[in-house]
């Protein structure tokens, strides 16, 4: 376990003259065209394009994060570093008393696990009032990019970021001899900038302009590094140089004055302030006065975290250069078109060119821009906001702003289409001629459009309650509808919607995040993650969500308050009649015989009625294979030639290609489009028309799943399907629409196998194998192909056990959890022995939770967040230090396993999975069995905490009998006490709550086994905590499912108000809750 100092925030303070509030730095050198001249002068003119890709940069991320950090130095060393820092601040600041107004402490980054979970943050020591100075440092003592006598003369003309980064590296190499040593020691090892995102994480931002700038920045950093001499950067490696520049970007202030004392009118420096980005932070801002840099506070309560106020930074630049996503402000805009050519292309393709003439459409747009520019210059900056007054941005803004250039062009094009579309009257001909001849009269019309449009499309948008009498009213409405069409299409083209993005952020809060991102996913051929999201993923989602909020707010404003979120229509599922199916089935059987695919005469493919499992489920029908006669063990059931396998011949070359699963789906669609001409036509004809997987859920129904880890994977799968559909050409999909493509994807998800169908018996991962995919899955399977070799290009399916006449023949798709079956196969299994529930994301998360429940939570009786942060840092550091060995042993699975666990493993072996891969973790399994590794960790944690708590816990009660406390009345009283607490339970071993009830439990248990008992109690407390977090209870789910069943019985299944996939989602979450409830019942009963 290690902690990373990852939140030293970028202080963009353009300070002018005596006092000025900070603004955004606009002179980033990689944006400056003159940069290339300096680089060429240094003899470096080219950088390989490989440095634009994320693979190398994400490796730097991991390399930098693994460097020696706070926890590696030890708790005492970290405390000493903080002490040295404050001594340095006291020595250089202007007022010796100022240091008492705020403090710097380690705090836990919410939801983040592993490296980076602890960060430095500043807190108010006392109440601060408006105008209080909390830091006062002479500018001459700040680490600056200004050249001094000791700096290399060769860098005097270098870009400012290079000068400052090089100086930082030289000073760091001096160690304690540097004036800034105590400050440099506390700098973050890593800042989570998009610079270090993997390609997948960068793509998740869903903003091509951000991707482009990040790649430009990568090239700039590599280019400048190659241009520097080793002595200029203290022999630093490239990863160290990248760290220094990322620190500069995230921490630099810009001092800008007209005073001749400051060279070139401005300089940049690092301000020693560790700000917080939390939403509840108190605000401070930077001022320059009398050669001093001051941090000034607004009104802030004692103990609140402090963060800098960024008056002019946009969400986009804050993400790129500071590594977090702030709240939206009036400065934030979304680009609707790249330029006027992009606008004209889109308009011509989606609305229709004026008079079906694209050059004419372009000419009108060009002329309207010129007229609008002249009008805006004549009226001055007050006409529109000065941010956009002299630039053609083609944007919409968070405040309802719509770029006037864009709207004047849309209005002019609408006017021209209306004029040219009239009857051939004299007036229409005259107007058309005016447009075509660029006459003075047409120019006057454009001037009127500019004046009328600019007066309407300002920050406050349109006055929806006022009806204009303008002769241009109709074309204004048309132009508004055109913009609405464009914004809606932008939202629709995103691979996730607002609801999905919000759910993903909620998932990250619940299950935590990994700090390190990677292109290496658990599924190498998938473009989605089956593991937790990274911190980078979370930042990308926050950013793209803010962009979508701008679009929806603008749509709402344009629509005069109407709902800005486009309605999502559910896809309709068409089923074939029984007569059609019977005829298709016979054709398929004939096709199999003609392709050397042998099916035993003892088997039949048919529809099978599935009786209801209980009163909360209804009768169902599935297509499967049944035995017509008794079948003996070892009997051959089918022989499958590999030549009949349907798969995609194209390979996935990189992460930008469509997903491999989806490529197989595209091949299926192309074959389906051939109709009877396809070699697989009879097989495709009997594929189901619909599979009730959760990919069919509407966005508003996603919350019905309720289990966060599965909701995350579901949304990522939906995202991958949408991205793949956008990447395929219409010919690759045989002109299929999105719903048809989604159908094909569900067929591949639920029916594909990995088989040696390629030349030389090479394996292909996603193969549709006729007949083989019609044998349904069950853990108690009787048809076996997994243990059978492929001989002469054929695979045999044999009977693993005796099959009685009339029984359904089951096979196994592997040891799959209900999560996997629900997501990809459209069903779940009751009493599935391979099901599992991770109750924590990691052992470290479990330990943090355990320490809060049983030890001190550091929230009471703490007087302020500052004191709580200090307590949490010290308490957790000590606890983790004493638990590291136990966690390491648990992660290897080398501890004692226990009788229950052995029985479960033996049962898996009896089902044919004696070599089932096992990864120890904080997980529960069917029958209330708990992974022994988490029990061992919790038991060891109890011993550690008990040694540091009140030692007055009683010995075993000899009169109570020699038995366990499990199931005792004392145990039930203890949990009743826990449930009656108004606040979350904390500090149980300190006797803060339920002391007498816990004593009663301990009296029932031998002292030597109390640790294991506490471990089991902890698992139950966590299970009850998870169950209480669900929006609905087990009882409520039963009522809802019963209502669905009753409604469908009354109306018949074809008119059920609840779709099959929604009913399955409810059944899935119900069974998940039953599994979580089992350890609770087991302990109490």
XYZ file of C-alpha atoms in Angstrom, residues 562-846:
285
model
C -39.098 21.920 -23.134
C -37.235 18.809 -22.052
C -33.769 18.981 -23.578
C -33.149 15.249 -23.457
C -34.230 13.444 -26.638
C -36.814 10.740 -26.111
C -35.493 7.213 -26.426
C -37.778 4.830 -28.242
C -37.808 1.195 -27.241
C -37.103 -1.265 -30.008
C -39.960 -3.570 -30.958
C -39.344 -7.282 -31.179
C -41.085 -9.246 -33.913
C -41.550 -12.985 -33.470
C -42.234 -15.602 -36.096
C -45.317 -17.805 -36.036
C -45.164 -21.459 -34.937
C -45.839 -22.571 -38.514
C -42.934 -20.531 -39.852
C -40.671 -21.910 -37.148
C -41.551 -25.563 -37.813
C -40.896 -25.135 -41.513
C -37.588 -23.358 -40.868
C -36.526 -26.016 -38.392
C -37.002 -28.823 -40.915
C -34.970 -26.863 -43.485
C -32.213 -26.459 -40.908
C -32.144 -30.201 -40.165
C -31.915 -30.918 -43.892
C -29.143 -28.316 -44.211
C -27.173 -29.996 -41.414
C -27.371 -33.356 -43.175
C -26.183 -31.755 -46.403
C -23.145 -30.206 -44.674
C -21.947 -33.336 -42.893
C -23.222 -32.035 -39.533
C -24.458 -35.201 -37.822
C -27.145 -35.011 -35.107
C -28.113 -38.155 -33.205
C -31.563 -39.488 -34.012
C -32.149 -39.687 -30.272
C -32.273 -35.865 -30.091
C -34.775 -33.259 -31.196
C -34.663 -29.443 -31.394
C -37.895 -28.052 -30.001
C -39.557 -25.385 -27.864
C -39.564 -26.397 -24.199
C -42.050 -25.150 -21.606
C -40.314 -24.030 -18.412
C -42.581 -24.129 -15.337
C -42.490 -21.185 -12.909
C -39.843 -21.511 -10.197
C -42.050 -19.821 -7.606
C -44.998 -17.463 -7.341
C -42.792 -14.567 -8.433
C -42.005 -16.043 -11.833
C -44.144 -17.100 -14.763
C -44.122 -20.012 -17.163
C -41.614 -19.599 -19.958
C -40.641 -21.105 -23.253
C -37.120 -21.743 -24.494
C -35.724 -23.399 -27.564
C -33.511 -26.335 -26.737
C -32.583 -29.955 -27.353
C -34.427 -32.892 -25.709
C -33.810 -36.643 -25.633
C -36.299 -38.707 -27.627
C -34.972 -41.905 -26.024
C -32.640 -42.818 -23.179
C -29.019 -41.945 -23.918
C -26.113 -43.770 -22.297
C -23.021 -42.123 -20.866
C -20.285 -41.775 -23.493
C -22.683 -41.934 -26.436
C -21.888 -39.580 -29.340
C -24.587 -36.947 -29.699
C -23.290 -34.917 -32.611
C -20.340 -34.489 -34.954
C -19.615 -30.913 -36.034
C -17.361 -30.080 -38.990
C -15.471 -26.863 -38.336
C -16.252 -25.747 -41.885
C -19.841 -24.866 -40.927
C -18.725 -22.325 -38.303
C -19.729 -18.735 -39.084
C -17.138 -16.175 -38.003
C -15.526 -12.918 -39.022
C -12.518 -13.242 -41.300
C -11.126 -9.801 -40.426
C -8.755 -9.365 -37.479
C -8.749 -6.597 -34.913
C -5.576 -4.627 -35.499
C -5.832 -1.904 -32.861
C -8.091 -0.253 -30.322
C -9.641 2.018 -32.944
C -11.102 -0.946 -34.861
C -14.625 -2.178 -34.115
C -14.892 -4.632 -31.283
C -14.116 -8.263 -32.220
C -17.511 -9.430 -30.958
C -19.200 -6.762 -33.032
C -17.166 -7.618 -36.108
C -18.543 -11.148 -35.876
C -22.029 -9.609 -35.585
C -21.414 -7.592 -38.754
C -20.525 -10.798 -40.610
C -23.796 -12.338 -39.395
C -25.735 -9.347 -40.757
C -24.029 -9.583 -44.137
C -24.953 -13.249 -44.396
C -28.506 -12.540 -43.270
C -28.869 -9.852 -45.941
C -28.047 -12.416 -48.632
C -31.267 -14.255 -47.847
C -31.494 -17.642 -49.481
C -28.190 -16.990 -51.268
C -26.264 -17.330 -48.003
C -24.613 -20.656 -47.233
C -25.971 -20.283 -43.679
C -29.514 -19.207 -44.616
C -31.352 -22.139 -42.921
C -29.312 -21.661 -39.751
C -29.887 -17.888 -39.604
C -33.617 -18.424 -40.176
C -34.047 -20.300 -36.878
C -32.053 -17.873 -34.731
C -34.266 -16.215 -32.101
C -35.696 -12.819 -33.030
C -35.003 -11.438 -29.582
C -32.965 -12.217 -26.501
C -33.939 -10.466 -23.224
C -30.442 -9.229 -22.354
C -30.144 -5.900 -20.506
C -28.597 -4.136 -23.511
C -32.231 -3.580 -24.550
C -33.053 -1.573 -21.419
C -33.909 2.070 -21.950
C -31.531 4.468 -20.227
C -34.218 5.332 -17.704
C -34.562 1.601 -16.891
C -30.860 0.987 -16.184
C -31.377 1.772 -12.519
C -33.593 -1.330 -12.300
C -30.432 -3.488 -12.319
C -29.330 -1.901 -9.013
C -26.067 -3.844 -8.646
C -23.340 -1.296 -9.355
C -20.551 -3.530 -10.779
C -22.918 -5.064 -13.334
C -24.420 -1.679 -14.196
C -20.913 -0.452 -15.007
C -20.116 -3.362 -17.291
C -23.556 -3.152 -18.917
C -23.102 0.523 -19.786
C -19.621 -0.135 -21.125
C -20.965 -2.940 -23.334
C -23.736 -0.663 -24.630
C -21.120 2.015 -25.282
C -18.921 -0.422 -27.223
C -21.887 -1.549 -29.362
C -22.771 2.029 -30.246
C -19.160 2.925 -31.046
C -18.751 -0.123 -33.259
C -21.958 0.643 -35.129
C -20.657 4.153 -35.863
C -17.320 2.793 -37.095
C -18.729 0.241 -39.542
C -19.605 1.345 -43.038
C -23.125 0.741 -44.304
C -21.820 -1.964 -46.631
C -20.085 -3.771 -43.761
C -23.445 -3.883 -41.973
C -25.455 -4.675 -45.108
C -27.485 -1.467 -44.535
C -28.711 -2.752 -41.157
C -30.044 -0.177 -38.690
C -28.875 0.051 -35.089
C -31.556 -2.249 -33.648
C -30.704 -4.921 -36.210
C -27.038 -4.560 -35.334
C -27.836 -4.838 -31.628
C -29.753 -8.055 -32.352
C -26.731 -9.514 -34.138
C -24.450 -8.532 -31.252
C -26.688 -10.316 -28.736
C -26.591 -13.415 -30.926
C -22.788 -13.402 -30.859
C -22.642 -12.620 -27.135
C -24.923 -15.530 -26.290
C -23.999 -18.152 -28.894
C -20.357 -17.761 -29.965
C -17.614 -20.245 -29.090
C -13.843 -20.335 -29.425
C -13.104 -23.036 -32.002
C -10.283 -24.049 -34.419
C -12.115 -23.038 -37.584
C -9.253 -21.242 -39.306
C -6.698 -22.846 -41.646
C -4.208 -25.121 -39.885
C -6.776 -25.466 -37.075
C -6.064 -21.989 -35.686
C -8.615 -20.834 -33.138
C -11.087 -18.045 -33.701
C -12.683 -16.533 -30.610
C -16.217 -15.786 -31.755
C -17.657 -18.578 -33.862
C -21.354 -19.313 -34.396
C -21.551 -23.103 -34.608
C -24.936 -24.438 -35.826
C -26.685 -26.945 -33.537
C -23.931 -26.635 -30.920
C -25.377 -23.252 -29.903
C -28.876 -24.701 -29.486
C -27.930 -26.781 -26.436
C -28.716 -24.625 -23.428
C -26.428 -24.009 -20.461
C -26.705 -25.427 -16.952
C -24.104 -26.153 -14.304
C -25.489 -29.720 -14.016
C -24.768 -30.459 -17.652
C -24.799 -33.807 -19.466
C -23.498 -32.897 -22.932
C -19.738 -32.428 -23.098
C -17.574 -30.895 -25.789
C -15.035 -29.044 -23.643
C -12.944 -32.170 -23.011
C -13.190 -33.431 -26.594
C -10.360 -32.906 -29.103
C -10.891 -31.819 -32.709
C -10.028 -34.684 -35.095
C -9.962 -34.332 -38.870
C -11.642 -30.947 -38.619
C -14.565 -32.265 -36.574
C -15.669 -31.869 -32.970
C -17.826 -34.491 -31.277
C -20.360 -33.829 -28.528
C -20.705 -36.806 -26.169
C -22.988 -37.647 -23.267
C -21.156 -37.034 -19.994
C -23.908 -38.737 -17.997
C -27.012 -40.798 -18.707
C -29.861 -38.772 -20.210
C -33.422 -39.990 -19.708
C -36.093 -39.816 -22.373
C -37.861 -36.434 -22.336
C -35.064 -34.666 -20.442
C -33.574 -31.478 -21.821
C -29.963 -31.861 -22.842
C -27.736 -29.287 -21.158
C -24.148 -28.319 -21.867
C -21.818 -26.019 -19.947
C -20.568 -22.658 -21.189
C -18.126 -22.628 -18.299
C -18.291 -21.696 -14.583
C -20.315 -18.537 -15.167
C -21.765 -16.268 -12.522
C -25.296 -14.947 -12.784
C -23.740 -11.576 -13.573
C -22.280 -13.014 -16.766
C -25.392 -15.002 -17.683
C -27.592 -11.953 -17.158
C -25.415 -9.597 -19.189
C -24.632 -11.783 -22.180
C -27.064 -14.715 -22.260
C -30.369 -13.260 -21.135
C -31.142 -15.562 -18.189
C -30.079 -16.325 -14.610
C -29.910 -19.592 -12.658
C -31.288 -20.154 -9.184
C -28.765 -21.723 -6.772
C -25.940 -21.176 -9.247
C -22.870 -22.611 -7.434
C -20.545 -20.366 -9.409
C -22.300 -17.154 -8.472
C -20.369 -14.688 -6.321
C -20.651 -11.215 -4.821
C -17.583 -9.046 -4.181
C -18.498 -7.104 -1.060
C -15.406 -4.876 -1.371
C -13.320 -3.805 -4.330
C -10.049 -4.827 -2.667
C -8.489 -5.893 0.613
C -7.356 -2.324 1.268
C -10.916 -1.049 0.904
C -12.106 -3.818 3.230
